[in-house]
Amino acid sequence: AQSVTQLDSQVPVFEEAPVELRCNYSSSVSVYLFWYVQYPNQGLQLLLKYLSGSTLVKGINGFEAEFNKSQTSFHLRKPSVHISDTAEYFCAVSSTDTDKLIFGTGTRLQVFP
Amino acid sequence: DVKVTQSSRYLVKRTGEKVFLECVQDMDHENMFWYRQDPGLGLRLIYFSYDVKMKEKGDIPEGYSVSREKKERFSLILESASTNQTSMYLCASSLLAGFTDTQYFGPGTRLTVL
């Protein structure tokens, strides 16, 4: 069965520092990958997604992610974070042989001044 | 912008009560979803619907049912609430069939069952 692993449950970082949130998925023939963000007391919203094409995907708020098929990873990066990036981030995967969207357990990014 | 609204942000119910959680989307989306979100478990799919009067079980349907009488409205029903159903419930919708399209989420309902 398809699965998603977010290796870090919490990532503390200082403002203006770079950040990487890690996501690995179980292998499948064809996968579709997503990062969603949940700000405090809100629902989730899409940051970016990979369906096909370029492996480097740019999203909203300066985030980007790289699809690495050989390492089955889709890590999220931002070169310089802001206080307002404090939120929970969810990686999710679907595939042609899985009739659902599987979410990871989430990574809480806390940005300190 | 797509807007998904949920009837309550916070709800407190007693064990054994029948609970209705309502979700409405305003973008004529075909697909609607109910998830529950628990710390350390991420989001888990309860039910989804591709069309009016159509429903499909997700990963954790036990103890829940759903109703979709109109395209824009998707209700989650807890037939007899139990304490282990205390959770955050998130509704979502998407335009296209399947699970590759962007899902738009409501703000969530935090349900406490006493």
Coordinates of N, CA and C in Angstrom, one line a residue, chain B residues 11-100:
Chain B
L11 N -17.8 22.1 18.7 CA -19.0 21.4 19.0 C -18.7 20.5 20.2
V12 N -19.6 20.5 21.2 CA -19.5 19.6 22.3 C -20.8 18.8 22.4
K13 N -20.6 17.5 22.4 CA -21.8 16.5 22.5 C -21.5 15.5 23.5
R14 N -22.7 14.8 23.9 CA -22.6 13.8 24.9 C -22.5 12.4 24.2
T15 N -21.9 11.5 24.8 CA -21.9 10.1 24.3 C -23.3 9.6 24.0
G16 N -23.4 9.0 22.8 CA -24.7 8.4 22.4 C -25.6 9.4 21.6
E17 N -25.2 10.6 21.6 CA -26.0 11.6 20.8 C -25.7 11.4 19.3
K18 N -26.7 11.8 18.5 CA -26.5 11.8 17.0 C -26.0 13.1 16.6
V19 N -24.9 13.2 15.9 CA -24.3 14.4 15.6 C -24.2 14.6 14.0
F20 N -24.6 15.8 13.6 CA -24.5 16.2 12.2 C -23.5 17.3 12.0
L21 N -22.5 17.0 11.1 CA -21.6 18.0 10.7 C -21.9 18.4 9.2
E22 N -22.1 19.7 9.0 CA -22.4 20.1 7.7 C -21.3 20.8 6.9
C23 N -21.2 20.6 5.7 CA -20.2 21.2 4.8 C -20.8 21.7 3.5
V24 N -20.5 23.0 3.2 CA -21.0 23.5 1.9 C -19.9 24.1 1.1
Q25 N -19.9 23.9 -0.2 CA -18.9 24.5 -1.1 C -19.6 25.3 -2.2
D26 N -19.0 26.4 -2.6 CA -19.7 27.3 -3.5 C -19.1 27.3 -4.9
M27 N -18.3 26.3 -5.3 CA -17.7 26.4 -6.6 C -18.1 25.3 -7.5
D28 N -19.3 24.7 -7.3 CA -19.8 23.7 -8.2 C -18.9 22.5 -8.3
H29 N -18.1 22.2 -7.3 CA -17.2 21.0 -7.4 C -17.9 19.7 -7.3
E30 N -17.4 18.7 -8.1 CA -18.1 17.4 -8.2 C -17.8 16.6 -6.9
N31 N -16.6 16.8 -6.4 CA -16.1 15.8 -5.3 C -16.0 16.5 -4.0
M32 N -16.5 15.8 -3.0 CA -16.4 16.2 -1.6 C -15.9 15.1 -0.7
F33 N -15.2 15.5 0.4 CA -14.5 14.6 1.2 C -14.7 15.0 2.7
W34 N -14.7 14.0 3.6 CA -14.6 14.2 5.0 C -13.4 13.5 5.5
Y35 N -12.6 14.2 6.3 CA -11.4 13.7 6.9 C -11.5 13.9 8.4
R36 N -10.8 13.1 9.2 CA -10.6 13.5 10.6 C -9.1 13.7 10.8
Q37 N -8.7 14.6 11.6 CA -7.3 15.0 11.9 C -7.0 14.8 13.3
D38 N -6.0 13.9 13.6 CA -5.6 13.6 15.0 C -4.1 13.8 15.1
P39 N -3.7 14.4 16.3 CA -2.2 14.6 16.4 C -1.4 13.3 16.2
G40 N -0.4 13.4 15.4 CA 0.5 12.3 15.2 C 0.0 11.3 14.2
L41 N -1.3 11.5 13.7 CA -1.8 10.6 12.7 C -2.1 11.3 11.4
G42 N -2.0 12.6 11.3 CA -2.3 13.3 10.1 C -3.8 13.3 9.8
L43 N -4.1 13.3 8.5 CA -5.5 13.2 8.1 C -5.9 11.9 7.6
R44 N -7.0 11.4 8.0 CA -7.5 10.1 7.5 C -8.9 10.3 6.9
L45 N -9.1 9.7 5.8 CA -10.3 9.8 5.0 C -11.4 9.0 5.6
I46 N -12.6 9.6 5.8 CA -13.7 8.9 6.4 C -14.6 8.4 5.3
Y47 N -15.1 9.4 4.5 CA -16.0 9.1 3.3 C -15.7 10.2 2.3
F48 N -16.0 9.8 1.0 CA -16.0 10.8 0.0 C -17.2 10.6 -1.0
S49 N -17.4 11.6 -1.8 CA -18.5 11.5 -2.8 C -18.2 12.1 -4.1
Y50 N -18.4 11.4 -5.2 CA -18.1 11.9 -6.5 C -19.3 12.6 -7.2
D51 N -20.5 12.4 -6.6 CA -21.7 12.9 -7.2 C -22.8 13.0 -6.2
V52 N -23.9 13.6 -6.5 CA -25.0 13.7 -5.7 C -25.5 12.3 -5.4
K53 N -25.9 12.0 -4.2 CA -26.4 10.7 -3.7 C -25.4 9.6 -3.9
M54 N -24.2 9.9 -4.2 CA -23.2 8.9 -4.3 C -22.2 9.0 -3.1
K55 N -21.7 7.9 -2.6 CA -20.8 7.9 -1.5 C -19.9 6.7 -1.6
E56 N -18.7 6.9 -1.1 CA -17.7 5.8 -1.1 C -17.0 5.8 0.3
K57 N -16.7 4.7 0.9 CA -16.0 4.6 2.1 C -14.6 4.9 1.9
G58 N -14.0 5.6 3.0 CA -12.6 5.9 3.0 C -11.9 4.9 3.9
D59 N -10.9 5.3 4.6 CA -10.1 4.4 5.4 C -10.8 4.0 6.8
I60 N -11.6 5.0 7.3 CA -12.1 4.8 8.6 C -13.6 5.1 8.7
P61 N -14.4 4.4 8.0 CA -15.9 4.8 7.9 C -16.7 4.3 9.1
E62 N -16.1 3.4 9.9 CA -16.9 2.8 11.0 C -17.4 3.9 12.0
G63 N -18.7 3.8 12.3 CA -19.3 4.8 13.2 C -19.8 6.1 12.6
Y64 N -19.6 6.2 11.3 CA -20.0 7.4 10.5 C -20.9 7.0 9.4
S65 N -21.7 8.0 8.9 CA -22.4 7.9 7.7 C -22.4 9.3 7.0
V66 N -22.8 9.3 5.8 CA -22.8 10.6 5.1 C -24.0 10.8 4.3
S67 N -24.3 12.0 3.9 CA -25.4 12.3 3.0 C -25.0 13.4 2.1
R68 N -25.4 13.2 0.8 CA -25.2 14.3 -0.2 C -26.4 14.3 -1.1
E69 N -27.4 15.1 -0.6 CA -28.6 15.3 -1.4 C -28.5 16.4 -2.4
K70 N -27.6 17.4 -2.2 CA -27.4 18.4 -3.2 C -25.9 18.5 -3.5
K71 N -25.6 19.0 -4.6 CA -24.2 19.0 -5.1 C -23.3 19.8 -4.1
E72 N -23.8 20.9 -3.6 CA -22.9 21.8 -2.8 C -22.8 21.4 -1.3
R73 N -23.6 20.4 -0.9 CA -23.6 20.1 0.5 C -23.3 18.6 0.8
F74 N -22.4 18.4 1.8 CA -22.0 17.1 2.1 C -22.0 17.0 3.7
S75 N -22.8 16.1 4.2 CA -23.0 16.0 5.6 C -22.4 14.8 6.2
L76 N -21.7 14.9 7.3 CA -21.2 13.8 8.1 C -22.0 13.5 9.3
I77 N -22.4 12.3 9.5 CA -23.3 11.9 10.6 C -22.6 10.9 11.5
L78 N -22.6 11.2 12.8 CA -22.2 10.3 13.8 C -23.4 9.7 14.4
E79 N -23.7 8.5 14.1 CA -25.0 7.9 14.5 C -25.2 7.8 16.0
S80 N -24.1 7.5 16.7 CA -24.1 7.5 18.2 C -22.7 7.8 18.7
A81 N -22.6 9.1 19.0 CA -21.2 9.6 19.2 C -20.5 8.9 20.4
S82 N -19.2 8.7 20.2 CA -18.5 8.0 21.3 C -17.2 8.9 21.6
T83 N -16.6 8.7 22.7 CA -15.5 9.6 23.1 C -14.3 9.4 22.2
N84 N -14.2 8.2 21.5 CA -13.1 8.1 20.6 C -13.3 8.8 19.3
Q85 N -14.4 9.5 19.1 CA -14.7 10.3 18.0 C -14.4 11.8 18.2
T86 N -13.9 12.1 19.4 CA -13.4 13.4 19.7 C -12.2 13.7 18.8
S87 N -12.3 14.7 17.9 CA -11.3 15.0 16.9 C -11.6 16.3 16.2
M88 N -10.7 16.6 15.3 CA -10.9 17.7 14.3 C -11.4 17.1 13.0
Y89 N -12.6 17.6 12.5 CA -13.1 17.1 11.3 C -13.0 18.1 10.2
L90 N -12.4 17.7 9.1 CA -12.2 18.6 8.0 C -12.9 18.2 6.8
C91 N -13.6 19.1 6.1 CA -14.3 18.8 4.9 C -13.5 19.4 3.7
A92 N -13.5 18.8 2.6 CA -12.8 19.3 1.4 C -13.6 19.1 0.2
S93 N -13.3 19.8 -0.9 CA -13.9 19.6 -2.2 C -12.9 19.7 -3.3
S94 N -13.1 19.1 -4.4 CA -12.2 19.3 -5.6 C -13.1 19.2 -6.8
L95 N -12.6 19.9 -7.9 CA -13.3 20.0 -9.1 C -13.4 18.7 -9.9
L96 N -12.2 18.1 -10.1 CA -12.1 16.9 -11.0 C -12.2 15.6 -10.2
A97 N -12.6 14.6 -10.9 CA -12.7 13.2 -10.3 C -11.3 12.7 -9.9
G98 N -11.2 11.8 -9.0 CA -10.0 11.2 -8.6 C -9.3 12.0 -7.5
F99 N -8.0 11.7 -7.3 CA -7.3 12.3 -6.2 C -6.0 13.0 -6.6
T100 N -6.0 13.5 -7.9 CA -4.9 14.3 -8.3 C -5.2 15.8 -8.4

